[in-house]
CSV table of C-alpha atoms in Angstrom, one decimal:
chain,number,residue,atom,x,y,z
A,158,MET,CA,46.1,-40.2,-26.1
A,159,LYS,CA,42.7,-40.1,-24.9
A,160,ALA,CA,41.4,-42.5,-22.4
A,161,SER,CA,37.7,-43.2,-21.9
A,162,VAL,CA,35.5,-45.6,-20.2
A,163,ILE,CA,32.6,-47.7,-21.8
A,164,TYR,CA,30.2,-49.2,-19.4
A,165,GLY,CA,28.2,-52.5,-20.2
A,166,LEU,CA,25.0,-53.2,-18.6
A,167,ALA,CA,23.9,-56.4,-17.5
A,168,ALA,CA,21.5,-56.0,-14.7
A,169,LEU,CA,19.9,-53.1,-16.2
A,170,PHE,CA,18.6,-55.2,-19.2
A,171,GLY,CA,18.4,-58.5,-17.2
A,172,ALA,CA,21.5,-60.3,-18.3
A,173,SER,CA,22.9,-61.7,-14.8
A,174,HIS,CA,25.3,-64.2,-16.3
A,175,PHE,CA,27.0,-61.4,-18.4
A,176,ILE,CA,29.1,-60.1,-15.5
A,177,ALA,CA,31.3,-63.0,-15.8
A,178,ASP,CA,32.7,-61.5,-18.9
A,179,CYS,CA,33.8,-58.3,-17.1
A,180,VAL,CA,37.6,-57.9,-16.7
A,181,GLU,CA,38.1,-54.9,-14.3
A,182,GLY,CA,40.4,-52.4,-15.5
A,183,HIS,CA,41.1,-54.1,-19.0
A,184,ARG,CA,42.0,-51.3,-21.7
A,185,GLU,CA,40.9,-51.6,-25.4
A,186,THR,CA,42.4,-49.4,-28.1
A,187,ILE,CA,39.5,-48.1,-30.2
A,188,THR,CA,41.9,-45.9,-32.4
A,189,PRO,CA,45.5,-45.0,-31.8
A,190,ASP,CA,44.2,-41.8,-29.8
A,191,TYR,CA,41.0,-43.3,-28.2
A,192,ILE,CA,41.3,-46.1,-25.7
A,193,VAL,CA,38.5,-47.2,-23.4
A,194,GLU,CA,38.8,-48.8,-19.9
A,195,HIS,CA,36.6,-51.5,-18.6
A,196,LYS,CA,35.0,-51.5,-15.2
A,197,CYS,CA,32.3,-53.8,-13.4
A,198,ASN,CA,29.2,-52.8,-11.7
A,199,MET,CA,28.7,-49.4,-13.1
A,200,TYR,CA,27.0,-47.3,-15.9
A,201,ARG,CA,26.3,-43.7,-16.8
A,202,THR,CA,23.0,-42.2,-17.5
A,203,GLY,CA,22.5,-40.7,-21.3
A,204,THR,CA,20.8,-41.5,-24.5
A,205,THR,CA,20.4,-45.1,-25.3
A,206,HIS,CA,21.2,-46.4,-29.0
A,207,GLU,CA,19.8,-50.0,-30.0
A,208,ARG,CA,21.1,-52.5,-32.6
A,209,ILE,CA,24.9,-51.7,-31.8
A,210,VAL,CA,27.0,-54.7,-32.6
A,211,SER,CA,29.9,-54.3,-30.2
A,212,ALA,CA,31.3,-52.7,-27.1
A,213,LYS,CA,34.0,-51.4,-29.8
A,214,ASP,CA,31.2,-49.8,-31.9
A,215,CYS,CA,29.6,-48.2,-28.9
A,216,ALA,CA,32.9,-46.8,-27.8
A,217,ALA,CA,33.4,-45.6,-31.6
A,218,LEU,CA,29.9,-43.7,-31.3
A,219,CYS,CA,30.8,-42.0,-28.1
A,220,GLN,CA,34.0,-40.9,-29.7
A,221,ALA,CA,32.2,-39.3,-32.5
A,222,ALA,CA,29.6,-37.8,-30.1
A,223,GLY,CA,32.9,-36.1,-28.2
A,224,VAL,CA,31.9,-37.9,-24.9
A,225,GLU,CA,34.4,-39.9,-22.6
A,226,VAL,CA,32.2,-42.5,-21.1
A,227,GLY,CA,29.6,-44.9,-22.8
A,228,SER,CA,27.8,-48.0,-21.7
A,229,TYR,CA,27.4,-51.2,-23.7
A,230,HIS,CA,24.9,-54.1,-23.1
A,231,PRO,CA,26.0,-56.9,-25.4
A,232,PRO,CA,22.8,-59.4,-25.2
A,233,SER,CA,20.3,-56.6,-26.0
A,234,LYS,CA,23.0,-54.9,-28.3
A,235,LYS,CA,22.2,-51.3,-26.5
A,236,CYS,CA,24.8,-48.8,-26.1
A,237,ILE,CA,24.2,-45.5,-23.9
A,238,VAL,CA,26.1,-42.5,-24.8
A,239,SER,CA,26.5,-40.5,-21.7
A,240,LYS,CA,25.0,-37.1,-20.9
A,241,PRO,CA,27.6,-34.5,-19.7
A,242,ASP,CA,25.8,-34.4,-16.6
A,243,GLY,CA,25.0,-37.9,-16.6
A,244,GLU,CA,24.9,-40.0,-13.6
A,245,ASP,CA,27.3,-42.8,-12.6
A,246,ARG,CA,25.2,-45.5,-11.1
A,247,THR,CA,26.2,-49.1,-9.8
A,248,ARG,CA,24.1,-52.2,-10.7
A,249,ALA,CA,25.2,-55.5,-9.2
A,250,ASP,CA,25.4,-57.2,-12.7
A,251,ALA,CA,26.6,-54.3,-14.8
A,252,MET,CA,29.9,-54.0,-16.6
A,253,TYR,CA,32.0,-50.9,-17.4
A,254,THR,CA,33.5,-51.6,-20.7
């Protein structure tokens, strides 16, 4: 089983109400061997993809790219697939999904 982290971005894209949806430590199964863990107030830099429907779709995109960390922002439907040397950053309203 591989555990990964997907970050959701609220402050980065201006959705301050979004942080209420963050549940620190929540684990979600994407596939039987790929599980993501949600964390609040963080994201990792990387390549942005637009029009991604859900955090689960973002996680699948990250899995296909072979990365363990990604970021998702539901209101803007943006997914950031982390770079291997991506920098972890904090944001007051960000969600690590």
